[in-house]
Short mmCIF file of C-alpha atoms and ligand atoms in Angstrom, two decimals:
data_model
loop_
_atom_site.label_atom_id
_atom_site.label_comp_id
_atom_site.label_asym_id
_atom_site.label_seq_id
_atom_site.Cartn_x
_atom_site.Cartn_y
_atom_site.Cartn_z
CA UNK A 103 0.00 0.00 0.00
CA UNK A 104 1.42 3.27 -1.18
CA UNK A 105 1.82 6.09 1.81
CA UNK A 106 0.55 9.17 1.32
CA UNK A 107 0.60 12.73 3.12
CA UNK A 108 -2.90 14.24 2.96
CA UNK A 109 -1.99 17.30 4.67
CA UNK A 110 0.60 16.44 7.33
CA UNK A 111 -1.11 13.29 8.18
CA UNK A 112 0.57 9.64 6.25
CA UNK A 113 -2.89 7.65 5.37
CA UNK A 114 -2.61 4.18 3.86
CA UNK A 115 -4.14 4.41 -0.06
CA UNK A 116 -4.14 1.57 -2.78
CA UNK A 117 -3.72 2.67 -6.24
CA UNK A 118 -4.81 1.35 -9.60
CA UNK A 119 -1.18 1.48 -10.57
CA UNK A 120 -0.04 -0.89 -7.41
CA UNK A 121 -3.14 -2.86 -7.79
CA UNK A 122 -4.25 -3.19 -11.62
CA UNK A 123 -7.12 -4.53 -12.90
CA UNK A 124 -5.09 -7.93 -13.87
CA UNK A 125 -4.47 -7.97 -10.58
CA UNK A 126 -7.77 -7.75 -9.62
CA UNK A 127 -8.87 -10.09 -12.30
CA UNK A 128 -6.72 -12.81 -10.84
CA UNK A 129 -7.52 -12.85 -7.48
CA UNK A 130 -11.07 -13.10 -8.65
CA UNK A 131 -10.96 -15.75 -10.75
CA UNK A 132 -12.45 -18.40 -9.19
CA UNK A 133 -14.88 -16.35 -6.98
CA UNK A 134 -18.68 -15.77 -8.26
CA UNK A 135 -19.66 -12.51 -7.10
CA UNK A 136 -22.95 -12.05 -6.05
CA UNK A 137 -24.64 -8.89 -6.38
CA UNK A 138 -27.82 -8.85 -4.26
CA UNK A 139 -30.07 -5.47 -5.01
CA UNK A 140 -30.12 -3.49 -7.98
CA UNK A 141 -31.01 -0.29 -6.85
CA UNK A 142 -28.40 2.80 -7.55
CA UNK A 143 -25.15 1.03 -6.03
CA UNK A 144 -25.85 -2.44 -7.53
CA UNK A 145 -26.21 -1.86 -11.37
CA UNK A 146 -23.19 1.07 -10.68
CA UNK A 147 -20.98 -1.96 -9.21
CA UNK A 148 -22.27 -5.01 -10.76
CA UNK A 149 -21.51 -3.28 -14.34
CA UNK A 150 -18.30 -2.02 -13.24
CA UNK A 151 -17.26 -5.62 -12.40
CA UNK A 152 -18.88 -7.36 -15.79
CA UNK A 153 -17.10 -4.83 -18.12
CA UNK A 154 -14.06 -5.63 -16.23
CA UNK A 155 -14.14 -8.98 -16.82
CA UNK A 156 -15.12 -10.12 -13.58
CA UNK A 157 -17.64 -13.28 -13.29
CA UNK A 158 -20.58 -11.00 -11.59
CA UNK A 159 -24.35 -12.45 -10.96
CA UNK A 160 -27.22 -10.38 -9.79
CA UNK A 161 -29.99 -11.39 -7.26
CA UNK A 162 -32.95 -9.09 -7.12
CA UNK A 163 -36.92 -10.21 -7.15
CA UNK A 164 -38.77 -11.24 -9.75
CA UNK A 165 -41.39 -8.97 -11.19
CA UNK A 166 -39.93 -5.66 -9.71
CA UNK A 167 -38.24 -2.79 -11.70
CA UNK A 168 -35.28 -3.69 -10.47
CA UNK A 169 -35.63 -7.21 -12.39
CA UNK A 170 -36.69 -5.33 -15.42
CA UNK A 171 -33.79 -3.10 -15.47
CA UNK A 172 -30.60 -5.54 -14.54
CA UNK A 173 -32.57 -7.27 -17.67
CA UNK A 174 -32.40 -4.64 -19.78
CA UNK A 175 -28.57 -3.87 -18.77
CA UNK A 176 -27.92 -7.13 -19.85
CA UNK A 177 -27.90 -9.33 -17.04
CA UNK A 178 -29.25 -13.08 -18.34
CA UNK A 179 -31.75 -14.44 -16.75
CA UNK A 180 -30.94 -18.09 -15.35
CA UNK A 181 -27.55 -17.39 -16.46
CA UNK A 182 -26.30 -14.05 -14.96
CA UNK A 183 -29.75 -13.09 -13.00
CA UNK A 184 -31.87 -14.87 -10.55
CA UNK A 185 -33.77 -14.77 -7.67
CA UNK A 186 -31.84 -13.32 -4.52
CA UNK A 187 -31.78 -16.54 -2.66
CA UNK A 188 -30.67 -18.66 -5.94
CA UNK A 189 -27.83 -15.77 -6.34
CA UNK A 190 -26.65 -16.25 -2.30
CA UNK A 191 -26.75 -20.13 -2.75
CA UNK A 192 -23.98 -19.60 -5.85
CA UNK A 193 -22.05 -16.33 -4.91
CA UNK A 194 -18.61 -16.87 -2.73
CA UNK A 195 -18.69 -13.30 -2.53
CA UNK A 196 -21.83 -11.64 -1.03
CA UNK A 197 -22.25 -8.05 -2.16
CA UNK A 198 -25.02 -6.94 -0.28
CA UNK A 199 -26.32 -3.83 -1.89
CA UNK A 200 -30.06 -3.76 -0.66
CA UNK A 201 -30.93 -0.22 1.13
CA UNK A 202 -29.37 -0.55 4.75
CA UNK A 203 -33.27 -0.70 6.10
CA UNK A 204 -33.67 -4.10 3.88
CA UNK A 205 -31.06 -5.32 4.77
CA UNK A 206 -32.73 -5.96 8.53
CA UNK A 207 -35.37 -7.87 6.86
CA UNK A 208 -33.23 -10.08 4.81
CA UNK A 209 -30.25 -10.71 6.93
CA UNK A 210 -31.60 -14.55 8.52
CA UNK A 211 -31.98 -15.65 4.73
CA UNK A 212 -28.61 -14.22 3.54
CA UNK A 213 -27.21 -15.28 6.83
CA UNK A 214 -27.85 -19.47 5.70
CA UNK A 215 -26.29 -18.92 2.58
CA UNK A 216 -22.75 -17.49 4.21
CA UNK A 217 -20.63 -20.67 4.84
CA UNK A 218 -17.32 -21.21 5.54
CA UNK A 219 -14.46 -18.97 2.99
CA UNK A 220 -17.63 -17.01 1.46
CA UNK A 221 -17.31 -12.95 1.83
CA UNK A 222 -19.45 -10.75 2.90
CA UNK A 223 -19.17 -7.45 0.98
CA UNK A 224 -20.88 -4.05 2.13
CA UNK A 225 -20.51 -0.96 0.68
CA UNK A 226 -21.66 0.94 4.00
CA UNK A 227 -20.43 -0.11 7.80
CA UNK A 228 -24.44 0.88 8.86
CA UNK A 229 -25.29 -2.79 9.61
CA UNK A 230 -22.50 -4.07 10.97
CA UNK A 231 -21.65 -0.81 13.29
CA UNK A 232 -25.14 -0.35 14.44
CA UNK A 233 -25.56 -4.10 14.71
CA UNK A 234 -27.94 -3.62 18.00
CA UNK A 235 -30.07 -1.97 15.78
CA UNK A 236 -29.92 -3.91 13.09
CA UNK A 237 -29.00 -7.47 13.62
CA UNK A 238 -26.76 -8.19 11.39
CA UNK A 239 -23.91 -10.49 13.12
CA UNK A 240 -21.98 -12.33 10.81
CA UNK A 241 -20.93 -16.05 11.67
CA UNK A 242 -16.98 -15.79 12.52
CA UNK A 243 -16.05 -18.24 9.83
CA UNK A 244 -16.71 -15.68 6.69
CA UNK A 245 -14.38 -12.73 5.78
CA UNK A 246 -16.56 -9.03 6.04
CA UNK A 247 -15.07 -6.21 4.29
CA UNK A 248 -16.38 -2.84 2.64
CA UNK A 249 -15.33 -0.95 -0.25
CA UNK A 250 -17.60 2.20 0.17
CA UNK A 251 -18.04 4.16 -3.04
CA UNK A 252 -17.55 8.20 -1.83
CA UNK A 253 -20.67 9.44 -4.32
CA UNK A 254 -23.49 8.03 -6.11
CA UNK A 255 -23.78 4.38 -8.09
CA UNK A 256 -24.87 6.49 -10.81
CA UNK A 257 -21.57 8.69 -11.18
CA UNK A 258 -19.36 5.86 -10.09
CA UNK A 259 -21.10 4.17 -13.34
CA UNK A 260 -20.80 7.23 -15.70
CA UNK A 261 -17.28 7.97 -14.74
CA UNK A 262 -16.31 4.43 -15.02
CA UNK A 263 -17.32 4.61 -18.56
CA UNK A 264 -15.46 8.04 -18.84
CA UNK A 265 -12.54 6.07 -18.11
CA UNK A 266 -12.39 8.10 -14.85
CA UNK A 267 -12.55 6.74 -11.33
CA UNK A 268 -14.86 7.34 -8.66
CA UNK A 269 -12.39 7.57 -5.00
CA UNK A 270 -13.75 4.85 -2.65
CA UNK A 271 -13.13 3.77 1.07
CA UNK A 272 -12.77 0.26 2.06
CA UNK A 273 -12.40 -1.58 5.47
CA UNK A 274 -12.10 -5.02 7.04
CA UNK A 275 -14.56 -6.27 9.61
CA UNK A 276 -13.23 -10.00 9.56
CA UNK A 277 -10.46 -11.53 7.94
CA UNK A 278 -11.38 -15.25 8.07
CA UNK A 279 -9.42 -16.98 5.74
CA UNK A 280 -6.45 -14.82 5.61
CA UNK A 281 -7.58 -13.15 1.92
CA UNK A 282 -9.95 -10.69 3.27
CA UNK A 283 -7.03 -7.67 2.53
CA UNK A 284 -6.40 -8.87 -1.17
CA UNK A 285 -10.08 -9.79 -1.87
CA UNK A 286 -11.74 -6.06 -1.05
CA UNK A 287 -8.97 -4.42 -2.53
CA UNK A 288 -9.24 -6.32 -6.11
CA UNK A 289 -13.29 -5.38 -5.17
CA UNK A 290 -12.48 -2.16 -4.27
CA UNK A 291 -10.39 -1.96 -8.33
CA UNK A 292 -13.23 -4.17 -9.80
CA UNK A 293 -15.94 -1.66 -8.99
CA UNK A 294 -14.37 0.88 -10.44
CA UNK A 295 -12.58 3.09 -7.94
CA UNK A 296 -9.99 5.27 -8.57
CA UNK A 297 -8.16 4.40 -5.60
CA UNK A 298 -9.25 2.84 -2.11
CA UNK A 299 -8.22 4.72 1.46
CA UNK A 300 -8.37 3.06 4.31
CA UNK A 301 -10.72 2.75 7.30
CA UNK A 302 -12.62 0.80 9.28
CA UNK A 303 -16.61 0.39 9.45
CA UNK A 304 -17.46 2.63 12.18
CA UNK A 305 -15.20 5.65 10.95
CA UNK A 306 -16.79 5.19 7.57
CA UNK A 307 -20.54 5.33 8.91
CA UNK A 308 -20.26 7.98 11.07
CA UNK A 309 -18.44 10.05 8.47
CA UNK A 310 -20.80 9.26 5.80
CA UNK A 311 -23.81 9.92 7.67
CA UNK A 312 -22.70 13.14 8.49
CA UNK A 313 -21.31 14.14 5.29
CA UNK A 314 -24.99 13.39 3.57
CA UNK A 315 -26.57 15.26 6.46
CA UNK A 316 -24.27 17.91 6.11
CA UNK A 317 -22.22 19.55 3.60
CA UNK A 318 -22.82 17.11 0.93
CA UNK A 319 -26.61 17.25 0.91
CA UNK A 320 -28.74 18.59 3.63
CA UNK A 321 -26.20 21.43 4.97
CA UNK A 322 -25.99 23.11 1.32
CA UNK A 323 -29.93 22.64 0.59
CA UNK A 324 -30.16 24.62 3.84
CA UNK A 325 -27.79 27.23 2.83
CA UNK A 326 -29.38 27.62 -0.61
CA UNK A 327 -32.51 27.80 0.97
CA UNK A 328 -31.77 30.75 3.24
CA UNK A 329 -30.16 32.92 0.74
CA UNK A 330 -32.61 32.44 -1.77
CA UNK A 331 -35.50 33.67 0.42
CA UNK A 332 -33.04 36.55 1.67
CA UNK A 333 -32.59 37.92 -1.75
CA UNK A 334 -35.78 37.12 -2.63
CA UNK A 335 -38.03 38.51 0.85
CA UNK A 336 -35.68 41.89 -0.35
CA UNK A 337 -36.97 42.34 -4.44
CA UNK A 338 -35.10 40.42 -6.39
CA UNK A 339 -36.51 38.17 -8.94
CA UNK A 340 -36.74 34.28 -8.77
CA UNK A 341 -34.10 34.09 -11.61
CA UNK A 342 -31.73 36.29 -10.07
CA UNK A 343 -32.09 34.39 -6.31
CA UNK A 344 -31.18 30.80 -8.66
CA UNK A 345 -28.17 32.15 -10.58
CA UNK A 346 -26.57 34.16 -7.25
CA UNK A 347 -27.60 30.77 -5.31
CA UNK A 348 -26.67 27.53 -6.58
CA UNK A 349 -26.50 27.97 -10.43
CA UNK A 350 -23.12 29.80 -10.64
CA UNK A 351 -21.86 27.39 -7.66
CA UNK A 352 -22.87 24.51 -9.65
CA UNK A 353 -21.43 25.81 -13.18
CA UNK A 354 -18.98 28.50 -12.49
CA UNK A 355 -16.89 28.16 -9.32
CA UNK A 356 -17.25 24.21 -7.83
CA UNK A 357 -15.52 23.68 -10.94
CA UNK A 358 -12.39 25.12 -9.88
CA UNK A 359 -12.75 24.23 -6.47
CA UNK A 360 -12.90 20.85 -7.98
CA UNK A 361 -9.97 21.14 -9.73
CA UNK A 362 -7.21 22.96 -7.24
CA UNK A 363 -8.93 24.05 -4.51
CA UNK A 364 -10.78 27.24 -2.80
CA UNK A 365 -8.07 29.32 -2.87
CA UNK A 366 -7.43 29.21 -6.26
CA UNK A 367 -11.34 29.20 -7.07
CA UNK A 368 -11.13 32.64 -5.15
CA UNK A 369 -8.36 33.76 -7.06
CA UNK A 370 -10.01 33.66 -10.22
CA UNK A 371 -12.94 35.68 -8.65
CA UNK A 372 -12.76 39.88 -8.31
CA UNK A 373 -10.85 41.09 -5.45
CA UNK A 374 -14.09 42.65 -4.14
CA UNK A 375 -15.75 39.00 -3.85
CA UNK A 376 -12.47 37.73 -2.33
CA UNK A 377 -12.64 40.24 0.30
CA UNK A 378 -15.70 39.11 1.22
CA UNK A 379 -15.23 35.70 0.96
CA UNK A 380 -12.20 35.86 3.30
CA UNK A 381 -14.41 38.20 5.69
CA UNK A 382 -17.55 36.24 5.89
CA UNK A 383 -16.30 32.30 5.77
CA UNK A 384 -15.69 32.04 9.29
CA UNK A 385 -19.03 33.77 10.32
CA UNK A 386 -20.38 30.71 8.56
CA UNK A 387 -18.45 28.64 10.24
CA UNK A 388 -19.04 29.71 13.58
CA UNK A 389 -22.91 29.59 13.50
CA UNK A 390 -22.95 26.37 11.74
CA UNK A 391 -20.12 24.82 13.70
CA UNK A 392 -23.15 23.57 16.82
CA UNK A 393 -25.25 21.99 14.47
CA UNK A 394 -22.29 20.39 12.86
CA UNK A 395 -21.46 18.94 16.43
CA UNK A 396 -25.41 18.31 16.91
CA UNK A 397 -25.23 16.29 13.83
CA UNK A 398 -22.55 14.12 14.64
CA UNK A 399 -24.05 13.48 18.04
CA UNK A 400 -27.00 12.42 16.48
CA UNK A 401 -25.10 9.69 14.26
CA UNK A 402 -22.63 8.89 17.29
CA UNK A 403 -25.66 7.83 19.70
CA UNK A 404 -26.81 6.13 16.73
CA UNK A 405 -30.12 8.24 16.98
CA UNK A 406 -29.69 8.84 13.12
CA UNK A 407 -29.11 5.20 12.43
CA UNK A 408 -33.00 4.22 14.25
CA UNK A 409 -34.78 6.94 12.28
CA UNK A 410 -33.79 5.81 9.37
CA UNK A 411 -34.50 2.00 9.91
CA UNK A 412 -37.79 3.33 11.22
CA UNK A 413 -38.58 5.75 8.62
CA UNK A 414 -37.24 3.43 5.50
CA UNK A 415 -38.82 0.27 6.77
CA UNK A 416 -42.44 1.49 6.88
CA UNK A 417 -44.52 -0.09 3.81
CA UNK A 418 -45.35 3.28 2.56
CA UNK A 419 -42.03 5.06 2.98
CA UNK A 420 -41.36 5.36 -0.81
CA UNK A 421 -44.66 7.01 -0.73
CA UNK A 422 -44.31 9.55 1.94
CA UNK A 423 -40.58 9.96 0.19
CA UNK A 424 -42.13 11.07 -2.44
CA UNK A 425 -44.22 13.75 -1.41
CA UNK A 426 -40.97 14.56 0.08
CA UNK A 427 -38.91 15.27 -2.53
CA UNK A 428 -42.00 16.91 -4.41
CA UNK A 429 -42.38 19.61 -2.09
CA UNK A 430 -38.23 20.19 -2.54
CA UNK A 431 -38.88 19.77 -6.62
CA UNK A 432 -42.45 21.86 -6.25
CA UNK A 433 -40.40 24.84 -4.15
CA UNK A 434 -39.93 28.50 -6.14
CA UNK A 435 -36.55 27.92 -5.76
CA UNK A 436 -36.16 24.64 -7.30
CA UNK A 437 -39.04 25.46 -10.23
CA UNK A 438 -36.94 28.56 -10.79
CA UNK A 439 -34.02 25.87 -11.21
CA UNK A 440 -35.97 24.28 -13.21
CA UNK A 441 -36.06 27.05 -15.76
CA UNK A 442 -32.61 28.08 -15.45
CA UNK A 443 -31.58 24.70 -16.26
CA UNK A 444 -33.63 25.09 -19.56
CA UNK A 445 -32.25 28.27 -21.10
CA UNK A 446 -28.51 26.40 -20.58
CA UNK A 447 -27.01 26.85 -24.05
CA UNK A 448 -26.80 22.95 -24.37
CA UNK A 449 -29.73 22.28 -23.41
CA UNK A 450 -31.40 24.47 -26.05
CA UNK A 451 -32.11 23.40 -29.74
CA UNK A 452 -30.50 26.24 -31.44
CA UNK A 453 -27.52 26.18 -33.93
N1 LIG B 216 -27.11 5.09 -3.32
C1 LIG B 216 -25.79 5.22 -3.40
O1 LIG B 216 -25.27 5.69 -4.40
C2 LIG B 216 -24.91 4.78 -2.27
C3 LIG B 216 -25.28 3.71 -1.48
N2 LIG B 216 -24.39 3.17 -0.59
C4 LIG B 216 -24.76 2.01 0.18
O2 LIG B 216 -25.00 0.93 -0.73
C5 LIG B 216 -26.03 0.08 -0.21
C6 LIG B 216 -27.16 -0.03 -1.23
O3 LIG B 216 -27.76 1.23 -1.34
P1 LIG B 216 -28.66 1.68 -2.58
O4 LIG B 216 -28.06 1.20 -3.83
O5 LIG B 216 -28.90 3.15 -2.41
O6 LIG B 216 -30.00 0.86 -2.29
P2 LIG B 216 -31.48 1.09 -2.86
O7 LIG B 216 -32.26 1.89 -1.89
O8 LIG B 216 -31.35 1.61 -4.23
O9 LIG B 216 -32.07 -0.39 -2.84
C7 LIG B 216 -31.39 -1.46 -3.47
C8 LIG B 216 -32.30 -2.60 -3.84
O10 LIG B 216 -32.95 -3.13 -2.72
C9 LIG B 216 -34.14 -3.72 -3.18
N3 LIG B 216 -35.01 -3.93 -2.00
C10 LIG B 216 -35.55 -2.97 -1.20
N4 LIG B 216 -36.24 -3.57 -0.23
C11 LIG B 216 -36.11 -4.91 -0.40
C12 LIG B 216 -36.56 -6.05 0.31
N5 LIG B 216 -37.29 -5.92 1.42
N6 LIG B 216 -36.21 -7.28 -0.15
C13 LIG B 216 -35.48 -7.40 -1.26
N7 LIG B 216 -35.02 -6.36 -1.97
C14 LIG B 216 -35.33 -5.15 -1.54
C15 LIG B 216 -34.67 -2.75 -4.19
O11 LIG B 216 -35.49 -3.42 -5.11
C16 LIG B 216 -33.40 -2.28 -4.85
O12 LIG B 216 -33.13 -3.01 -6.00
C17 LIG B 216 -26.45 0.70 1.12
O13 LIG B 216 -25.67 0.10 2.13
C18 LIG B 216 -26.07 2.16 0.96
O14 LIG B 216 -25.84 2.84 2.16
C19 LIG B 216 -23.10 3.64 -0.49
C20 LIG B 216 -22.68 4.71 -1.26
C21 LIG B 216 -23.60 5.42 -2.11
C1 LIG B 217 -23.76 8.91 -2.43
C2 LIG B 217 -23.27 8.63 -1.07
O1 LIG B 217 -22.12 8.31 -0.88
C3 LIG B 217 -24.18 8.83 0.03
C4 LIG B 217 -24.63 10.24 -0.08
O2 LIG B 217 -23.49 8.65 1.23
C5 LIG B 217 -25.37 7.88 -0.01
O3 LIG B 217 -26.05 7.80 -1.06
O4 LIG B 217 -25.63 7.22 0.99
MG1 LIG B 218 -21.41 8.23 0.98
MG1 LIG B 219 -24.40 7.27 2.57
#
């Protein structure tokens, strides 16, 4: 494993050079990976793995869209698709990609299937970590391991076939047959990752449920939120709120950040909005700091873990989900989006 200083501090990363894809390929080649769920991680990872060559099966019900769709990307049924308890019988590694609530439900039939030298693959330490909550206790005789993806199935997918990589984390629970380190990590390559840092399950739920509660998605939908109705409780116009808001974040400047950083993103602003940046950043800081330290709290206790087994196991949570994420799409702000989105040059039909 390569050494590397992020900021004064030597982490532990695998690269695709150290670890290639022929690599990968032969420590996989007598393993059938099984990937159970096809939701937004399992087509992004059970793709990954088929293009690479890797022998991959999917297990998902019958007659759901899920079926339809792992169909329509190509997965065989009988042959490269089947039922989820036909695909645990035949996979010696388990990748089990259902949504973390499911995963309660499932556990004493995927459980049976996990004898002695199979894996147990996560891409999330939820179930494991919060194992009061959830049950999930592997027997001792299987190797557990994670490679977590850092962003969506669908990006790691896209920039897969971008010939990009998406940055992943990966972990070991339980090494029990002394392959657990080079199995995740030719995972960790066959998914698609641009490289793998290390951790272990409980650092990589806590930080991931904060990061989604925070920065990464409900932190900046906050922020938005409150400027927008700022500008807009003091006269200025829907389309105005959008662009100052989130479009020229989205198009303009995370773009740079992106590519080296804040202070050079700042640098290629005006010296009047760099003065203000530099003035106001800590401001933000300090208010949002508590809630920031409320959040992680709330993941720590694992009072964020319960909700969302609560919440996400209810029979008509995709329902009430729904009406959730309509009254974020429904919002001026977002139907102002909406437009702004339409009137991008490439997204117009002109010459
Ligand atoms: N969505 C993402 O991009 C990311 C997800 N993860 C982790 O990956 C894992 C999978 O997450 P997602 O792909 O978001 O899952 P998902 O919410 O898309 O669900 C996956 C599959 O579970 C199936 N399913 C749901 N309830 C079921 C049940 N009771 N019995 C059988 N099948 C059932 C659905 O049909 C679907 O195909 C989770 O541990 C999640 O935390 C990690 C990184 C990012
Ligand atoms: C995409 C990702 O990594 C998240 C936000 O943590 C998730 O979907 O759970
Ligand atoms: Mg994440
Ligand atoms: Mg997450």
């Amino acid at each position: 494993m390569a050494q590397l200083n992020f900021g004064g501090t030597v982490e532990n990363v695998v690269t695709r050079e150290e670890f290639p894809l022929s690599k990968a390929q032969e420590v996989l080649k007598n393993e059938t990976v099984a990937v159970i769920g096809y939701g937004v991680q399992g087509p992004g990872q059970a793709l990954n793995q088929k293009d690479n060559g890797i022998n991959v099966i999917v297990g998902q019900r019958k007659n759901s869209k899920s079926w339809d769709k792992a169909v329509a990307d190509g997965f065989v049924p009988g042959e490269t698709l089947f039922e989820i308890e036909e695909a645990l019988e035949r996979g010696t590694i388990i990748c089990y990609l259902l949504s973390d609530a499911a995963q309660i439900a499932l556990w004493p039939t995927v459980k049976k299937h996990l004898t002695p030298g199979k894996a147990l693959y996560f891409s999330h330490g939820f179930g494991i970590t919060f194992n009061e909550q959830t049950g999930i206790i592997p027997p001792a005789d299987v190797d557990v391991f994670l490679v977590a993806p850092k962003g969506s199935g669908t990006s790691l997918r896209r920039m897969f076939l971008q010939g990009r990589g998406l940055n992943s984390s990966f972990a070991i629970f339980q090494d029990a047959t002394g392959k657990a380190q080079e199995r995740v990590i030719a995972l960790g390559i066959a998914v698609g990752s641009g490289y793998l840092f290390e951790t272990n399950f409980k650092k990589e739920v806590y930080s991931d449920l904060t990061g989604e509660r925070g920065t990464l998605m409900g932190a900046i939908q906050g922020i938005f939120a409150a400027q927008y109705e700022v500008l807009r409780s003091k006269g200025h116009s829907p389309s105005e709120a959008f662009n100052e808001t989130v479009e020229e974040l989205t198009q303009s400047l995370m773009p740079l950040v992106a590519e080296n950083g804040m202070d050079w993103m700042y640098a290629n602003c005006s010296t009047t909005a760099q003065r203000g940046a530099l003035d106001w950043w800590k401001k933000f800081k300090t208010a949002t700091q508590p809630v920031f330290e409320e959040l992680y709290n709330s993941v720590a206790t694992g009072q964020e873990s319960q909700r969302s087994i609560d919440l996400n196991s209810q029979d008509d949570y995709r329902v009430k989900l729904e009406a959730e994420l309509a009254e974020l799409r429904d919002s001026e702000m977002w139907q102002a989006g909406k437009t702004v989105r339409s009137l991008r040059p490439e997204n117009q039909n002109v010459d």
